[in-house]
CSV table of C-alpha atoms in Angstrom, one decimal:
chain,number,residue,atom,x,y,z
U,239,UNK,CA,-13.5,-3.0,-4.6
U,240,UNK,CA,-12.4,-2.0,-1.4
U,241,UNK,CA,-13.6,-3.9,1.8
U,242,UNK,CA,-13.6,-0.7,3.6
U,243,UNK,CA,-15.0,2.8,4.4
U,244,UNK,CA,-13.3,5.3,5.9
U,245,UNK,CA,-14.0,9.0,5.9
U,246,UNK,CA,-12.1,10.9,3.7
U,247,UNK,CA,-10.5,13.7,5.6
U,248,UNK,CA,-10.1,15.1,9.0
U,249,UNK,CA,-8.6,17.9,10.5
U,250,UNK,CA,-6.7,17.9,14.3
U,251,UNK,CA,-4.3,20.3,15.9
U,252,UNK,CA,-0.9,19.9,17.9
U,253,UNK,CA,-1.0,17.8,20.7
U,254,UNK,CA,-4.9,16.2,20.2
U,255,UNK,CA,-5.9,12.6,20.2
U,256,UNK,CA,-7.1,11.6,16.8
U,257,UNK,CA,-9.6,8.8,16.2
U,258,UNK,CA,-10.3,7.6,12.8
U,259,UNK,CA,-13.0,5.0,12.4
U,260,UNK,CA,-12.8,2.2,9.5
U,261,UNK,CA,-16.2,0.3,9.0
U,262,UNK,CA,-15.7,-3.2,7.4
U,263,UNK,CA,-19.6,-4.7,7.6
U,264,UNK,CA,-17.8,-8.0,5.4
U,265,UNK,CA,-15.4,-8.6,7.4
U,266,UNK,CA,-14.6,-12.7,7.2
U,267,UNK,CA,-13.8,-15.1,10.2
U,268,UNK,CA,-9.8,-15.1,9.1
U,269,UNK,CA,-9.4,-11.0,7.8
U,270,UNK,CA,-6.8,-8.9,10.0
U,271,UNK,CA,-7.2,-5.5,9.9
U,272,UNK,CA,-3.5,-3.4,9.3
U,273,UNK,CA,-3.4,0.4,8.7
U,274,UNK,CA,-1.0,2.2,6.7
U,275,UNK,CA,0.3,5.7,6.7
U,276,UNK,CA,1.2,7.5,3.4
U,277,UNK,CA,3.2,10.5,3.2
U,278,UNK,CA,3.8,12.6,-0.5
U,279,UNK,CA,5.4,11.1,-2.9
U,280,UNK,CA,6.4,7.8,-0.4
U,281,UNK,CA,5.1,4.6,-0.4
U,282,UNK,CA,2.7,3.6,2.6
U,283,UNK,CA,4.3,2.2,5.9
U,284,UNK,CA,2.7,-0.4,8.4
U,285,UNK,CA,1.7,1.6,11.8
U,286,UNK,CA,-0.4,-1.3,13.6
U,287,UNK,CA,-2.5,-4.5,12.6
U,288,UNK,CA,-5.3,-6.7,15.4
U,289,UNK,CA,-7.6,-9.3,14.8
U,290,UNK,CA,-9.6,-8.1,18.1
U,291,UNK,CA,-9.8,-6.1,21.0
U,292,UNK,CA,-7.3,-3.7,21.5
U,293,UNK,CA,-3.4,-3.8,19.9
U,294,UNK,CA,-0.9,-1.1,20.9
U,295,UNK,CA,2.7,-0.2,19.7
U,296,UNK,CA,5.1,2.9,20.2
U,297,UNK,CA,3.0,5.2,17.6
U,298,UNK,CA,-0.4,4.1,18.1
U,299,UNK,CA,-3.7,1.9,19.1
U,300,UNK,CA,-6.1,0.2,17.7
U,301,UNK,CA,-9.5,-0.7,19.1
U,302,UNK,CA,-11.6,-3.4,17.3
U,303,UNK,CA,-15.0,-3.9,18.8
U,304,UNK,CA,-16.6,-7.9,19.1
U,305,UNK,CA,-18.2,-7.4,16.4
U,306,UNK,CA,-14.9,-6.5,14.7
U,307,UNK,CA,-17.3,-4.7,11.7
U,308,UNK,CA,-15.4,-1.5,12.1
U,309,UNK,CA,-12.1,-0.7,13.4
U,310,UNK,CA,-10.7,2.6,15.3
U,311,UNK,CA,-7.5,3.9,14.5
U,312,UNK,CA,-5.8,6.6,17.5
U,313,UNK,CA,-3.1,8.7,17.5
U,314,UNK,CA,-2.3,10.2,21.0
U,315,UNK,CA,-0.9,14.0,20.6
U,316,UNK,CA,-0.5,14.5,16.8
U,317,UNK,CA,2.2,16.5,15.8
U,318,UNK,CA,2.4,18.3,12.3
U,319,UNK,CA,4.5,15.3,11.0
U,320,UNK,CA,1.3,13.2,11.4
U,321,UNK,CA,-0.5,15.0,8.2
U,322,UNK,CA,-0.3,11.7,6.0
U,323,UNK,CA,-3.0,9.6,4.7
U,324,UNK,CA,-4.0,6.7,6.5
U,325,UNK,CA,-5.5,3.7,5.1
U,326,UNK,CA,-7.4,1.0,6.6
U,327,UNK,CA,-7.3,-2.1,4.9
U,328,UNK,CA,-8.8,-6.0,5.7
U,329,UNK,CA,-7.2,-9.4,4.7
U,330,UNK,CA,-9.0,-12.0,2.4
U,331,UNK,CA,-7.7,-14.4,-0.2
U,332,UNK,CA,-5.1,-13.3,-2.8
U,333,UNK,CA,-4.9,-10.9,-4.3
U,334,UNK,CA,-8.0,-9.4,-2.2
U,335,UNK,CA,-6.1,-8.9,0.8
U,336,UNK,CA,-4.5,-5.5,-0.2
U,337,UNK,CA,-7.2,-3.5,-1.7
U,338,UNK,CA,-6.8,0.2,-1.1
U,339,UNK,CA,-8.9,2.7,-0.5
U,340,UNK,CA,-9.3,5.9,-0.8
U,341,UNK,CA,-7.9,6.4,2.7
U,342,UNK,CA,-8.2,9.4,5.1
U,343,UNK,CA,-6.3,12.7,4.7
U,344,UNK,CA,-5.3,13.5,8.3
U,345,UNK,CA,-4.3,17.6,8.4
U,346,UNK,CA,-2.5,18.6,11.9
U,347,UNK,CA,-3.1,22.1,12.2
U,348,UNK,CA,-0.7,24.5,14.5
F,9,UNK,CA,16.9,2.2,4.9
F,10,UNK,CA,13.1,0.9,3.8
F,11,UNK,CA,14.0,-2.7,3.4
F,12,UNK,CA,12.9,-2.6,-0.2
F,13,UNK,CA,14.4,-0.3,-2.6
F,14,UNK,CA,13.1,0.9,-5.9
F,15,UNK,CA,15.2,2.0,-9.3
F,16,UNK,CA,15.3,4.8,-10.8
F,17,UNK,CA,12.6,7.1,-8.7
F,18,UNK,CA,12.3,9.3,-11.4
F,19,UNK,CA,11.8,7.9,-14.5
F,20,UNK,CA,10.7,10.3,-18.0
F,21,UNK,CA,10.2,8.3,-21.5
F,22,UNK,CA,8.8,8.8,-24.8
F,23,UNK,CA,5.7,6.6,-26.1
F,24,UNK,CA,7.8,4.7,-28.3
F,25,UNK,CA,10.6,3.7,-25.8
F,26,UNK,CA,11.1,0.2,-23.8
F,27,UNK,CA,12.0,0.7,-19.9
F,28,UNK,CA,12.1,-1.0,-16.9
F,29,UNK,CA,11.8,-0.7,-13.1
F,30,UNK,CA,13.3,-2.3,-10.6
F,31,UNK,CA,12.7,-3.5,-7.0
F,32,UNK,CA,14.9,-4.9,-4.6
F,33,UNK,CA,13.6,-6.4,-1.2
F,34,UNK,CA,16.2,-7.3,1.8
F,35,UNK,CA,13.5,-8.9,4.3
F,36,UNK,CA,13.5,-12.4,3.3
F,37,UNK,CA,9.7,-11.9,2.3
F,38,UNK,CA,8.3,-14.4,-0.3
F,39,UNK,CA,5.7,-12.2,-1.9
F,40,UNK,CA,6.2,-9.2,-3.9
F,41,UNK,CA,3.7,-6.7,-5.1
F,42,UNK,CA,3.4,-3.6,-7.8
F,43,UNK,CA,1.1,-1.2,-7.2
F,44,UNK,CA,0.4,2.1,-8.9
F,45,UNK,CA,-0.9,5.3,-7.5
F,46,UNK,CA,-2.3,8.1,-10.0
F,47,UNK,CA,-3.1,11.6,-8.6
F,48,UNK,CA,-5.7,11.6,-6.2
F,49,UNK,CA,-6.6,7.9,-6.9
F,50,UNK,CA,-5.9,4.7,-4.4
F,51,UNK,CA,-3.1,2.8,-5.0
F,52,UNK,CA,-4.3,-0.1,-7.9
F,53,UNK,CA,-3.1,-3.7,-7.2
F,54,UNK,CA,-1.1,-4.5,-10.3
F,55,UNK,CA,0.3,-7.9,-10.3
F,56,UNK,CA,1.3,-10.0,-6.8
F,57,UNK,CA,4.2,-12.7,-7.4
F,58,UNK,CA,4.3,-15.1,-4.4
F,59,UNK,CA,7.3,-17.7,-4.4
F,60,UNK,CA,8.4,-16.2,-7.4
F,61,UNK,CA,5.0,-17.4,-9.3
F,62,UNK,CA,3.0,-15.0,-10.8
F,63,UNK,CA,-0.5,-15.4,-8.5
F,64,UNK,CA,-2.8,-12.3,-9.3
F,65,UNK,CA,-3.0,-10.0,-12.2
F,66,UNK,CA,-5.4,-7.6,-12.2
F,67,UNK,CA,-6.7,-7.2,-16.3
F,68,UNK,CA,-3.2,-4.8,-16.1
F,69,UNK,CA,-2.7,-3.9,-20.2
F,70,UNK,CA,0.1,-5.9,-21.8
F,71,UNK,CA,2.0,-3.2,-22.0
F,72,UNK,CA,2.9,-3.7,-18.8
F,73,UNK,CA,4.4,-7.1,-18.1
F,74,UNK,CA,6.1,-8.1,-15.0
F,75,UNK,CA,9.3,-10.7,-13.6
F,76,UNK,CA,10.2,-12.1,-10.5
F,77,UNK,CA,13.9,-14.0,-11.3
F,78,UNK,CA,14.0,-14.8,-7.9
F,79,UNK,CA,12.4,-13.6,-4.2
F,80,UNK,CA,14.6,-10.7,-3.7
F,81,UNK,CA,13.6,-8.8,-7.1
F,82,UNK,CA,10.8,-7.8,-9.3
F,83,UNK,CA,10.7,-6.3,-12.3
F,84,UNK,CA,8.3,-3.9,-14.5
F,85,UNK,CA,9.2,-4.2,-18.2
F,86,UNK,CA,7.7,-1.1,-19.9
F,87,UNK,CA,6.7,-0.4,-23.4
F,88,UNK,CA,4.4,1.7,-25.9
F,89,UNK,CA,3.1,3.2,-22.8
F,90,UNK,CA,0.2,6.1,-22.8
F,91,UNK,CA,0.0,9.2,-21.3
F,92,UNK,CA,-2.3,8.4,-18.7
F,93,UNK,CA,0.2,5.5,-17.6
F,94,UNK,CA,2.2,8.2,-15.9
F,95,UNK,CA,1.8,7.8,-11.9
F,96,UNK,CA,3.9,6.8,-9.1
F,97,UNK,CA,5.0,3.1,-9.3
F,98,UNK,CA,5.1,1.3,-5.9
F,99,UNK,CA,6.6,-2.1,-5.3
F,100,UNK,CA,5.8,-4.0,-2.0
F,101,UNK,CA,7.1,-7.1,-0.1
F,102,UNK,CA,5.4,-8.9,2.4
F,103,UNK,CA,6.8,-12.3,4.2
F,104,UNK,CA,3.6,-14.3,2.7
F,105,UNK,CA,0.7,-13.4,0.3
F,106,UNK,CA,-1.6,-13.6,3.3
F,107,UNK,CA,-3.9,-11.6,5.1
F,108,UNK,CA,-2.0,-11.3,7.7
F,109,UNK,CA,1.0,-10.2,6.4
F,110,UNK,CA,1.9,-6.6,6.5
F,111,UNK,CA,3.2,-5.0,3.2
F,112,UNK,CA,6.3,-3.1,3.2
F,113,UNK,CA,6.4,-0.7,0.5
F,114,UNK,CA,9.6,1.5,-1.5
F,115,UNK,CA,9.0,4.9,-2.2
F,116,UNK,CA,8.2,4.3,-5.6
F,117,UNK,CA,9.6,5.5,-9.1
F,118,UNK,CA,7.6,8.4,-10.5
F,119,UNK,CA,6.8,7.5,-14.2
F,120,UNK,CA,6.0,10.8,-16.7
F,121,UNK,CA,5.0,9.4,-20.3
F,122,UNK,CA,5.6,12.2,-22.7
């Protein structure tokens, strides 16, 4: 089973911020957190992994509370090529480590 | 240019035929990964091979059966398959089998059982 819950869809227009917000109540002392992006018919590709605070690249951030039990994803000004599914996922031992998800369905609207 | 790249990425066969798919990673990584995605279902952990050694397998049928010759390739041998086998098969690298490793994924070969 997946260590993670996610919602299942969101909708966002041209130019918005989106947040999406991964909980992970199990997370262990030694589990990174990595999203993934998944377009039709493509395999998923690594956007950003943390272990805490706050990590952020050339396509997005990611905010990870103390706590680190849940995990925020954001994309500053989507654009319609940002309608993917995104999936949050937590490291453990092997074979445990890359559990998916049903991930969230991110539509950018015009 | 993904870094790992999967053969064919269409792939149709009969019940009764033997096929295989093929993966190719150029990243160095140690670990390698199948995966496979049904419609509308997450992606299903098939088998992870990590230095070439076969370290998870998750109750896949033996219909299915897997090969790592070396780090750069994987293979998934093919035969007597169902119907309901049909999906999008993804093959993944990663530089270790640990959680802190991303994956990096090929876009798949679509599988149609007929």
């Amino acid at each position: 089973l997946a260590k993670t819950t996610q919602p299942i869809s969101m909708d966002s227009y041209e130019g918005q911020e989106v947040n999406i917000t991964c909980s992970h109540n199990n997370i262990a002392t030694n589990d990174y957190i990595t999203w993934y992006q998944q377009f039709p018919s493509q395999g998923p590709r690594f956007i950003i992994q943390g272990y805490k605070t706050k990590v952020t690249n050339e396509v997005a951030s990611l905010f990870i509370p103390a706590d680190r039990k849940s995990s925020t994803l954001s994309l500053p000004r989507v654009s319609l090529s940002d309608t993917a599914v995104y999936y949050c996922l937590v490291g453990d031992n092997y074979g445990q480590n890359f559990v998916f998800g049903p991930g969230t369905r991110l539509s950018v609207l015009p | 240019e993904t870094g790992v790249t999967q053969t064919p990425r269409h792939l149709v066969m009969g019940m009764t035929n033997k096929k295989s798919l093929k993966c190719e990673q150029h990243l160095g990584h140690n670990a390698m990964y199948w995966y496979k995605q049904s419609a509308k279902k997450p992606l299903e952990l098939m088998f992870v091979y990590s230095l070439e050694e076969r370290v998870e397998n998750n109750s896949v049928p033996s219909r299915f059966s897997p090969e790592c010759p070396n780090s750069s390739h994987l293979f998934l041998h093919l035969h007597t398959l169902q119907p309901e086998d049909s999906a999008l098969y993804l093959c993944a690298s990663s530089q270790d089998s640990g959680g802190d490793a991303p994956l990096h994924f090929g876009n798949g070969t679509r599988l149609t059982v007929t």
